[in-house]
Amino acid sequence: MQNSLKPIVVLDFGKPDGMQLVRRLREKEVYTLILPAAADVQLLQQITPAGLICFGADKAEQIPPRIAALGLPSFSIAADEEPTPELFAFAASCCGESVPWNMERYASFMLEDIRQRVGSRKVLCGLSGGVDSSVVAALIHHAIGDQLTCVLVDTGLLRKGEADLVREVFEGTFKTKLICVRAEDRFLSALKDVTEPEQKRKIIGALFIEVFEEEAKKLGHMDFLAQGTLYPDVIESYQAAAGASVAVKSHHNVGGLPERMQMALLEPVRDLFKDEVRALGKVLQLPDMLVGRHPFPGPGLGVRCVGAITKDRLDTLRQADAIFIEEIRNAGLYDQIWQALVCLLPVKSVGIKDGKRVWEEVCTLRAINSVDAMTAQPALLPAPLLTKTVERICTEVPGVSRVLHDISPKPPATIEWE
């Protein structure tokens, strides 16, 4: 991709709104990436940018000499400045034939990029039923057909009915080669007594890779592992220089990967935001039932089951989550909400059921709206919807006697609890 389209690179001098500038430029159909000002020169040379925008640099002299030596066209903008027509004109003039940049062009370039990079070799792609992995699988299948084999790892951390949906769409509709691996016991054993969120994510990420490598060996040989890594995943996982954006959490598609791998990574949507991935899915003619699904984290329910993970707790969480989503759909609000989820908390609460005192689990409902997952605001749900959801969960889900409502924005909270 980077050999085909030359981006504008926003150099982030540690100010909080650099991502918003990237969004604004992409809305103008200018291919834009962001890097910390302390980025390595070799990385910049690898990206081959068409120009630089120094965001938050008070003076041109702040541009690091090693970067200035590249001789790239540059434009400086203070953090408190609104983007001007001159800025947009600069970006468009630098990018030349790369403008307009949209999902139709991205799909065309990526299909060719995948074909050139993969050649006659084989790709293994992990499917979860989520938007990201589904779009990646469809894109690669369009590019190389039967050279792609998809693997669904039933980790025990999937949503209710997830595995069946994946089989229906990819085996039934798209006739994709699909292998289903039942690995619930293996994942739960590895996660036993693990409560620290970062450790959970790294265990899940490492075990995913192990499973994929094992399946690759069974298939004879696989050269690439395809993943649905997104741009916010990459940005949040940066360990940037002081003053720039710092890592919030590792992602199983990024920081959770083990250092030694037997397959090269293929991440065709790693430069895209979630809304752009949805748009790409529509270009690829994926059904709305997949493209319109709410985001689901790579580690699955493992990061929504706060505290210790057990099969019983996961079953409780899965059932409560399904009820919440069902009630949102019944209210006609599903497509108006970016993401809705239930978290099972690591506390218990006194309750009364059938006239008897109980000591049971507590879960929380969370619904948010966002554009790119970098920031989020709570979706304020109607009281009747909340009331019915709470009533159903407390009645239909064994072991839950109290339901809370999380209306925290991002920041300071992240979208997921872990």
Tab-separated table of C-alpha atoms in Angstrom:
chain	number	residue	atom	x	y	z
A	1	MET	CA	0.000	0.000	0.000
A	2	GLN	CA	2.699	2.423	0.971
A	3	ASN	CA	4.486	1.833	-2.334
A	4	SER	CA	1.325	2.731	-4.227
A	5	LEU	CA	0.003	5.720	-2.328
A	6	LYS	CA	2.251	8.294	-0.727
A	7	PRO	CA	0.690	9.709	2.449
A	8	ILE	CA	0.928	12.991	4.233
A	9	VAL	CA	2.489	12.280	7.636
A	10	VAL	CA	1.386	14.311	10.649
A	11	LEU	CA	4.299	14.579	13.081
A	12	ASP	CA	2.811	14.647	16.585
A	13	PHE	CA	4.700	16.925	18.971
A	14	GLY	CA	2.797	15.592	21.982
A	15	LYS	CA	-0.471	17.494	21.581
A	16	PRO	CA	-3.800	15.742	22.202
A	17	ASP	CA	-5.686	16.514	18.970
A	18	GLY	CA	-3.333	15.170	16.328
A	19	MET	CA	-5.722	12.352	15.473
A	20	GLN	CA	-8.502	14.841	14.813
A	21	LEU	CA	-6.304	16.523	12.220
A	22	VAL	CA	-5.742	13.139	10.566
A	23	ARG	CA	-9.503	12.618	10.469
A	24	ARG	CA	-10.091	16.052	8.949
A	25	LEU	CA	-7.551	15.413	6.203
A	26	ARG	CA	-8.994	11.990	5.416
A	27	GLU	CA	-12.438	13.555	5.159
A	28	LYS	CA	-10.881	15.721	2.436
A	29	GLU	CA	-9.791	12.460	0.747
A	30	VAL	CA	-6.104	12.950	1.546
A	31	TYR	CA	-4.254	9.794	2.636
A	32	THR	CA	-2.834	10.741	6.038
A	33	LEU	CA	-0.864	8.927	8.753
A	34	ILE	CA	0.439	10.102	12.129
A	35	LEU	CA	3.763	9.463	13.847
A	36	PRO	CA	5.392	10.873	16.984
A	37	ALA	CA	7.940	13.602	16.269
A	38	ALA	CA	10.565	11.262	17.740
A	39	ALA	CA	9.887	8.699	15.006
A	40	ASP	CA	12.869	6.973	13.484
A	41	VAL	CA	14.002	8.397	10.138
A	42	GLN	CA	14.158	4.907	8.639
A	43	LEU	CA	10.457	4.447	9.398
A	44	LEU	CA	9.655	7.687	7.600
A	45	GLN	CA	11.757	6.626	4.625
A	46	GLN	CA	9.949	3.292	4.533
A	47	ILE	CA	6.576	5.075	4.431
A	48	THR	CA	7.830	7.413	1.674
A	49	PRO	CA	5.630	10.372	2.663
A	50	ALA	CA	4.624	13.003	0.138
A	51	GLY	CA	4.927	15.708	2.788
A	52	LEU	CA	4.951	16.467	6.509
A	53	ILE	CA	2.586	18.402	8.743
A	54	CYS	CA	4.170	19.346	12.058
A	55	PHE	CA	1.320	19.440	14.559
A	56	GLY	CA	1.970	21.293	17.794
A	57	ALA	CA	5.376	22.575	16.703
A	58	ASP	CA	5.589	26.215	17.773
A	59	LYS	CA	8.500	26.978	15.468
A	60	ALA	CA	9.854	25.450	12.298
A	61	GLU	CA	13.153	24.991	14.169
A	62	GLN	CA	11.468	22.306	16.274
A	63	ILE	CA	11.459	19.918	13.340
A	64	PRO	CA	14.168	17.388	14.258
A	65	PRO	CA	17.241	17.939	12.052
A	66	ARG	CA	17.338	14.270	11.064
A	67	ILE	CA	13.820	14.662	9.602
A	68	ALA	CA	14.440	18.085	8.073
A	69	ALA	CA	17.403	16.541	6.241
A	70	LEU	CA	14.979	14.413	4.218
A	71	GLY	CA	14.018	17.549	2.322
A	72	LEU	CA	10.293	16.834	2.346
A	73	PRO	CA	7.718	19.609	1.886
A	74	SER	CA	6.415	20.620	5.319
A	75	PHE	CA	3.687	22.690	6.907
A	76	SER	CA	3.496	23.655	10.594
A	77	ILE	CA	0.298	24.134	12.574
A	78	ALA	CA	-0.044	25.015	16.251
A	79	ALA	CA	-2.172	22.784	18.449
A	80	ASP	CA	-4.715	25.554	19.034
A	81	GLU	CA	-5.035	26.470	15.338
A	82	GLU	CA	-7.964	25.423	13.162
A	83	PRO	CA	-6.944	23.742	9.899
A	84	THR	CA	-6.905	26.371	7.159
A	85	PRO	CA	-7.663	26.151	3.426
A	86	GLU	CA	-3.924	26.621	2.906
A	87	LEU	CA	-3.225	23.474	4.940
A	88	PHE	CA	-5.683	21.402	2.918
A	89	ALA	CA	-4.307	22.832	-0.335
A	90	PHE	CA	-0.756	21.957	0.771
A	91	ALA	CA	-1.764	18.375	1.559
A	92	ALA	CA	-3.646	17.905	-1.700
A	93	SER	CA	-0.816	19.353	-3.788
A	94	CYS	CA	1.761	17.087	-2.122
A	95	CYS	CA	-0.274	13.929	-2.652
A	96	GLY	CA	-0.970	14.627	-6.321
A	97	GLU	CA	-2.326	11.470	-7.960
A	98	SER	CA	-3.061	9.925	-4.549
A	99	VAL	CA	-6.023	12.327	-4.254
A	100	PRO	CA	-8.876	11.539	-3.962
A	101	TRP	CA	-8.210	8.807	-1.401
A	102	ASN	CA	-11.339	6.771	-0.622
A	103	MET	CA	-12.329	3.181	0.053
A	104	GLU	CA	-12.878	2.353	-3.610
A	105	ARG	CA	-9.288	3.340	-4.362
A	106	TYR	CA	-8.024	1.734	-1.155
A	107	ALA	CA	-9.675	-1.564	-2.124
A	108	SER	CA	-8.183	-1.407	-5.615
A	109	PHE	CA	-4.683	-0.639	-4.343
A	110	MET	CA	-4.839	-3.218	-1.549
A	111	LEU	CA	-6.041	-5.993	-3.852
A	112	GLU	CA	-3.025	-5.379	-6.081
A	113	ASP	CA	-0.731	-4.966	-3.057
A	114	ILE	CA	-1.874	-8.300	-1.595
A	115	ARG	CA	-1.431	-10.082	-4.937
A	116	GLN	CA	2.079	-8.696	-5.362
A	117	ARG	CA	3.172	-9.407	-1.806
A	118	VAL	CA	1.658	-12.876	-1.515
A	119	GLY	CA	2.340	-14.106	-5.037
A	120	SER	CA	1.646	-17.839	-5.156
A	121	ARG	CA	2.072	-18.304	-1.417
A	122	LYS	CA	-0.627	-19.103	1.140
A	123	VAL	CA	-2.402	-17.015	3.767
A	124	LEU	CA	-4.018	-18.060	7.026
A	125	CYS	CA	-6.656	-15.683	8.409
A	126	GLY	CA	-8.271	-15.775	11.828
A	127	LEU	CA	-12.013	-15.134	11.827
A	128	SER	CA	-14.011	-14.059	14.866
A	129	GLY	CA	-17.264	-12.895	13.280
A	130	GLY	CA	-16.379	-9.283	13.968
A	131	VAL	CA	-16.278	-6.548	11.341
A	132	ASP	CA	-12.490	-6.247	11.138
A	133	SER	CA	-11.566	-9.887	10.576
A	134	SER	CA	-14.541	-10.353	8.225
A	135	VAL	CA	-13.480	-7.440	6.010
A	136	VAL	CA	-9.870	-8.649	6.008
A	137	ALA	CA	-10.955	-12.156	4.988
A	138	ALA	CA	-13.208	-10.830	2.223
A	139	LEU	CA	-10.488	-8.500	0.898
A	140	ILE	CA	-7.854	-11.229	0.795
A	141	HIS	CA	-10.296	-13.748	-0.706
A	142	HIS	CA	-11.094	-11.261	-3.478
A	143	ALA	CA	-7.354	-10.909	-4.114
A	144	ILE	CA	-6.068	-14.490	-4.037
A	145	GLY	CA	-9.077	-16.835	-3.806
A	146	ASP	CA	-8.229	-20.373	-2.702
A	147	GLN	CA	-4.766	-19.374	-1.485
A	148	LEU	CA	-6.609	-18.137	1.617
A	149	THR	CA	-7.633	-20.472	4.416
A	150	CYS	CA	-9.677	-19.034	7.274
A	151	VAL	CA	-9.520	-20.351	10.803
A	152	LEU	CA	-12.163	-19.829	13.439
A	153	VAL	CA	-10.762	-20.479	16.892
A	154	ASP	CA	-13.588	-21.187	19.300
A	155	THR	CA	-11.794	-19.862	22.359
A	156	GLY	CA	-14.781	-19.980	24.657
A	157	LEU	CA	-14.520	-16.172	24.628
A	158	LEU	CA	-16.884	-15.578	21.683
A	159	ARG	CA	-20.344	-14.036	21.778
A	160	LYS	CA	-23.470	-16.172	21.753
A	161	GLY	CA	-23.963	-17.777	18.337
A	162	GLU	CA	-20.706	-16.334	16.977
A	163	ALA	CA	-19.253	-19.547	15.575
A	164	ASP	CA	-22.495	-20.486	13.812
A	165	LEU	CA	-22.723	-17.055	12.159
A	166	VAL	CA	-19.163	-17.290	10.828
A	167	ARG	CA	-19.821	-20.710	9.320
A	168	GLU	CA	-23.055	-19.542	7.719
A	169	VAL	CA	-21.519	-16.485	6.052
A	170	PHE	CA	-18.070	-17.692	5.012
A	171	GLU	CA	-18.686	-21.368	4.306
A	172	GLY	CA	-22.240	-20.986	3.063
A	173	THR	CA	-22.273	-17.642	1.244
A	174	PHE	CA	-18.665	-17.010	0.181
A	175	LYS	CA	-17.511	-20.636	-0.143
A	176	THR	CA	-14.315	-19.781	1.712
A	177	LYS	CA	-12.066	-22.553	3.011
A	178	LEU	CA	-12.788	-22.520	6.750
A	179	ILE	CA	-11.341	-24.594	9.578
A	180	CYS	CA	-13.046	-24.508	12.981
A	181	VAL	CA	-10.798	-25.232	15.968
A	182	ARG	CA	-12.349	-25.993	19.335
A	183	ALA	CA	-9.866	-24.587	21.855
A	184	GLU	CA	-12.028	-23.492	24.780
A	185	ASP	CA	-10.360	-25.787	27.310
A	186	ARG	CA	-6.907	-24.693	26.188
A	187	PHE	CA	-7.651	-20.979	26.529
A	188	LEU	CA	-9.434	-21.314	29.851
A	189	SER	CA	-6.568	-23.380	31.227
A	190	ALA	CA	-4.033	-20.729	30.164
A	191	LEU	CA	-6.169	-17.966	31.690
A	192	LYS	CA	-6.891	-19.740	34.971
A	193	ASP	CA	-6.409	-17.409	37.949
A	194	VAL	CA	-5.123	-14.609	35.673
A	195	THR	CA	-6.708	-11.292	36.657
A	196	GLU	CA	-4.259	-8.649	35.383
A	197	PRO	CA	-5.662	-7.170	32.126
A	198	GLU	CA	-2.374	-6.817	30.244
A	199	GLN	CA	-1.406	-10.372	31.119
A	200	LYS	CA	-4.772	-11.612	29.837
A	201	ARG	CA	-4.327	-9.828	26.515
A	202	LYS	CA	-0.805	-11.135	25.995
A	203	ILE	CA	-1.780	-14.712	26.894
A	204	ILE	CA	-4.718	-14.610	24.483
A	205	GLY	CA	-2.611	-13.067	21.708
A	206	ALA	CA	0.227	-15.536	22.123
A	207	LEU	CA	-2.134	-18.518	22.241
A	208	PHE	CA	-3.894	-17.346	19.074
A	209	ILE	CA	-0.564	-17.389	17.266
A	210	GLU	CA	0.263	-20.841	18.641
A	211	VAL	CA	-3.043	-22.227	17.392
A	212	PHE	CA	-2.598	-20.625	13.978
A	213	GLU	CA	0.929	-22.020	13.636
A	214	GLU	CA	-0.307	-25.496	14.568
A	215	GLU	CA	-3.050	-25.292	11.951
A	216	ALA	CA	-0.535	-24.065	9.387
A	217	LYS	CA	1.641	-27.119	10.034
A	218	LYS	CA	-1.369	-29.409	9.582
A	219	LEU	CA	-2.074	-27.719	6.256
A	220	GLY	CA	1.497	-28.323	5.114
A	221	HIS	CA	2.841	-24.787	5.019
A	222	MET	CA	1.338	-21.318	5.382
A	223	ASP	CA	3.357	-18.199	4.677
A	224	PHE	CA	1.255	-15.347	6.054
A	225	LEU	CA	-0.989	-14.724	9.030
A	226	ALA	CA	-3.691	-12.157	8.239
A	227	GLN	CA	-5.083	-9.999	11.039
A	228	GLY	CA	-7.664	-7.252	11.413
A	229	THR	CA	-5.366	-4.759	13.111
A	230	LEU	CA	-6.797	-1.214	12.910
A	231	TYR	CA	-5.099	2.168	13.052
A	232	PRO	CA	-6.323	2.986	16.594
A	233	ASP	CA	-4.833	-0.354	17.726
A	234	VAL	CA	-1.481	0.678	16.305
A	235	ILE	CA	-1.593	4.195	17.734
A	236	GLU	CA	-2.638	3.125	21.242
A	237	SER	CA	0.167	0.574	21.275
A	238	TYR	CA	2.910	3.065	20.386
A	239	GLN	CA	5.637	3.392	22.973
A	240	ALA	CA	6.346	6.933	21.840
A	241	ALA	CA	8.942	9.395	23.031
A	242	ALA	CA	8.297	11.628	26.016
A	243	GLY	CA	5.680	14.247	25.273
A	244	ALA	CA	4.024	12.236	22.517
A	245	SER	CA	1.101	9.853	22.729
A	246	VAL	CA	1.883	6.937	25.062
A	247	ALA	CA	0.549	3.414	25.086
A	248	VAL	CA	-2.818	2.907	26.758
A	249	LYS	CA	-3.011	-0.880	26.478
A	250	SER	CA	-1.604	-3.616	24.310
A	251	HIS	CA	-3.788	-5.155	21.629
A	252	HIS	CA	-3.715	-8.847	20.786
A	253	ASN	CA	-3.123	-7.856	17.158
A	254	VAL	CA	-0.145	-5.658	18.074
A	255	GLY	CA	1.628	-5.737	21.433
A	256	GLY	CA	0.337	-9.166	22.416
A	257	LEU	CA	2.227	-11.002	19.686
A	258	PRO	CA	5.151	-13.203	20.686
A	259	GLU	CA	8.566	-12.118	19.404
A	260	ARG	CA	9.171	-15.334	17.464
A	261	MET	CA	6.689	-16.141	14.722
A	262	GLN	CA	6.725	-18.698	11.940
A	263	MET	CA	4.511	-16.634	9.594
A	264	ALA	CA	4.821	-13.126	8.236
A	265	LEU	CA	2.030	-10.737	9.180
A	266	LEU	CA	-0.471	-9.484	6.614
A	267	GLU	CA	-2.498	-6.567	8.006
A	268	PRO	CA	-4.341	-4.932	5.099
A	269	VAL	CA	-6.537	-2.582	7.174
A	270	ARG	CA	-3.965	-1.442	9.740
A	271	ASP	CA	-4.091	2.112	8.322
A	272	LEU	CA	-7.882	2.388	8.643
A	273	PHE	CA	-10.311	3.558	11.301
A	274	LYS	CA	-13.378	1.507	12.144
A	275	ASP	CA	-15.796	3.590	10.049
A	276	GLU	CA	-13.435	3.260	7.081
A	277	VAL	CA	-13.347	-0.520	7.542
A	278	ARG	CA	-17.152	-0.589	7.441
A	279	ALA	CA	-17.083	1.488	4.248
A	280	LEU	CA	-14.532	-0.924	2.779
A	281	GLY	CA	-16.800	-3.841	3.701
A	282	LYS	CA	-19.628	-2.259	1.724
A	283	VAL	CA	-17.320	-1.796	-1.264
A	284	LEU	CA	-16.547	-5.524	-1.015
A	285	GLN	CA	-20.314	-6.234	-0.854
A	286	LEU	CA	-20.273	-7.907	2.542
A	287	PRO	CA	-23.780	-8.335	3.995
A	288	ASP	CA	-25.072	-5.701	6.403
A	289	MET	CA	-25.365	-8.369	9.111
A	290	LEU	CA	-21.551	-8.345	9.248
A	291	VAL	CA	-20.609	-4.821	8.184
A	292	GLY	CA	-23.064	-3.248	10.623
A	293	ARG	CA	-22.094	-5.310	13.670
A	294	HIS	CA	-20.860	-3.547	16.761
A	295	PRO	CA	-17.086	-3.747	17.358
A	296	PHE	CA	-15.878	-6.730	19.362
A	297	PRO	CA	-12.376	-6.852	20.884
A	298	GLY	CA	-9.872	-9.395	19.638
A	299	PRO	CA	-9.491	-10.956	23.114
A	300	GLY	CA	-13.277	-11.345	23.136
A	301	LEU	CA	-15.166	-11.761	26.382
A	302	GLY	CA	-11.813	-12.271	28.094
A	303	VAL	CA	-11.547	-8.503	28.581
A	304	ARG	CA	-15.214	-8.134	29.541
A	305	CYS	CA	-15.059	-10.781	32.245
A	306	VAL	CA	-13.245	-8.532	34.700
A	307	GLY	CA	-11.154	-10.460	37.199
A	308	ALA	CA	-10.891	-14.246	37.128
A	309	ILE	CA	-12.143	-16.048	34.014
A	310	THR	CA	-14.091	-19.279	34.398
A	311	LYS	CA	-16.486	-21.131	32.108
A	312	ASP	CA	-19.412	-20.398	34.426
A	313	ARG	CA	-18.626	-16.664	34.528
A	314	LEU	CA	-18.263	-16.569	30.740
A	315	ASP	CA	-21.600	-18.339	30.252
A	316	THR	CA	-23.220	-15.803	32.583
A	317	LEU	CA	-21.666	-12.894	30.700
A	318	ARG	CA	-22.552	-14.324	27.282
A	319	GLN	CA	-26.207	-14.703	28.233
A	320	ALA	CA	-26.460	-11.215	29.744
A	321	ASP	CA	-24.764	-9.660	26.708
A	322	ALA	CA	-27.154	-11.405	24.313
A	323	ILE	CA	-30.152	-10.062	26.247
A	324	PHE	CA	-28.821	-6.489	26.166
A	325	ILE	CA	-28.178	-6.610	22.404
A	326	GLU	CA	-31.579	-8.190	21.778
A	327	GLU	CA	-33.371	-5.435	23.680
A	328	ILE	CA	-31.402	-2.734	21.840
A	329	ARG	CA	-32.429	-4.307	18.531
A	330	ASN	CA	-36.045	-4.578	19.677
A	331	ALA	CA	-35.991	-0.854	20.477
A	332	GLY	CA	-34.713	-0.067	16.970
A	333	LEU	CA	-31.523	1.508	18.326
A	334	TYR	CA	-28.833	-0.978	17.308
A	335	ASP	CA	-27.711	0.895	14.196
A	336	GLN	CA	-27.696	4.209	16.080
A	337	ILE	CA	-25.157	2.988	18.656
A	338	TRP	CA	-21.467	2.499	17.952
A	339	GLN	CA	-20.978	-0.250	20.525
A	340	ALA	CA	-22.994	-1.874	23.283
A	341	LEU	CA	-21.659	-4.445	25.704
A	342	VAL	CA	-21.995	-6.050	29.106
A	343	CYS	CA	-19.107	-6.461	31.555
A	344	LEU	CA	-19.118	-8.918	34.422
A	345	LEU	CA	-17.487	-7.274	37.427
A	346	PRO	CA	-15.150	-8.874	39.989
A	347	VAL	CA	-17.522	-8.196	42.879
A	348	LYS	CA	-20.627	-9.814	44.296
A	349	SER	CA	-23.660	-8.177	45.820
A	350	VAL	CA	-26.376	-9.060	48.303
A	351	GLY	CA	-29.786	-9.497	46.692
A	352	ILE	CA	-33.191	-11.026	47.313
A	353	LYS	CA	-34.691	-13.733	45.096
A	354	ASP	CA	-37.801	-15.736	45.928
A	355	GLY	CA	-37.798	-14.143	49.356
A	356	LYS	CA	-34.308	-15.400	50.147
A	357	ARG	CA	-30.990	-13.613	50.577
A	358	VAL	CA	-28.542	-14.273	47.738
A	359	TRP	CA	-24.888	-13.360	47.166
A	360	GLU	CA	-24.499	-13.078	43.397
A	361	GLU	CA	-22.619	-11.536	40.471
A	362	VAL	CA	-22.829	-7.903	39.355
A	363	CYS	CA	-22.705	-6.821	35.716
A	364	THR	CA	-22.737	-3.439	34.028
A	365	LEU	CA	-24.319	-2.232	30.795
A	366	ARG	CA	-22.259	0.033	28.537
A	367	ALA	CA	-23.294	1.723	25.279
A	368	ILE	CA	-21.178	4.357	23.553
A	369	ASN	CA	-21.051	6.410	20.370
A	370	SER	CA	-17.861	7.153	18.495
A	371	VAL	CA	-16.461	7.753	15.033
A	372	ASP	CA	-13.025	6.172	15.225
A	373	ALA	CA	-12.763	4.638	18.744
A	374	MET	CA	-10.147	7.220	19.723
A	375	THR	CA	-12.766	9.126	21.736
A	376	ALA	CA	-16.275	8.088	22.766
A	377	GLN	CA	-19.367	9.479	24.448
A	378	PRO	CA	-22.018	7.493	26.326
A	379	ALA	CA	-25.144	6.627	24.371
A	380	LEU	CA	-27.943	7.719	26.692
A	381	LEU	CA	-30.428	4.870	26.457
A	382	PRO	CA	-34.167	5.266	27.151
A	383	ALA	CA	-35.278	4.322	30.654
A	384	PRO	CA	-37.809	1.693	29.431
A	385	LEU	CA	-35.038	-0.109	27.516
A	386	LEU	CA	-32.758	-0.123	30.550
A	387	THR	CA	-35.547	-1.223	32.866
A	388	LYS	CA	-36.551	-4.153	30.663
A	389	THR	CA	-32.935	-5.223	30.134
A	390	VAL	CA	-32.193	-5.211	33.866
A	391	GLU	CA	-35.392	-7.104	34.625
A	392	ARG	CA	-34.615	-9.782	32.050
A	393	ILE	CA	-30.985	-10.223	33.119
A	394	CYS	CA	-31.858	-10.533	36.801
A	395	THR	CA	-34.678	-12.950	35.978
A	396	GLU	CA	-33.229	-15.036	33.145
A	397	VAL	CA	-29.504	-15.167	33.925
A	398	PRO	CA	-28.708	-17.436	36.873
A	399	GLY	CA	-26.346	-15.930	39.417
A	400	VAL	CA	-26.869	-12.218	38.654
A	401	SER	CA	-28.792	-10.037	41.108
A	402	ARG	CA	-27.548	-6.523	40.340
A	403	VAL	CA	-27.040	-4.601	37.069
A	404	LEU	CA	-25.250	-1.250	36.799
A	405	HIS	CA	-25.114	1.307	33.963
A	406	ASP	CA	-21.718	2.672	32.862
A	407	ILE	CA	-21.922	6.117	31.217
A	408	SER	CA	-18.206	6.989	31.298
A	409	PRO	CA	-16.782	8.808	28.248
A	410	LYS	CA	-13.431	8.053	26.600
A	411	PRO	CA	-11.272	9.627	27.899
A	412	PRO	CA	-10.842	9.136	30.799
A	413	ALA	CA	-12.306	5.622	30.521
A	414	THR	CA	-11.420	3.267	27.679
A	415	ILE	CA	-14.277	1.626	25.780
A	416	GLU	CA	-13.533	-1.816	27.191
A	417	TRP	CA	-13.065	-2.289	30.922
A	418	GLU	CA	-9.790	-4.161	30.452
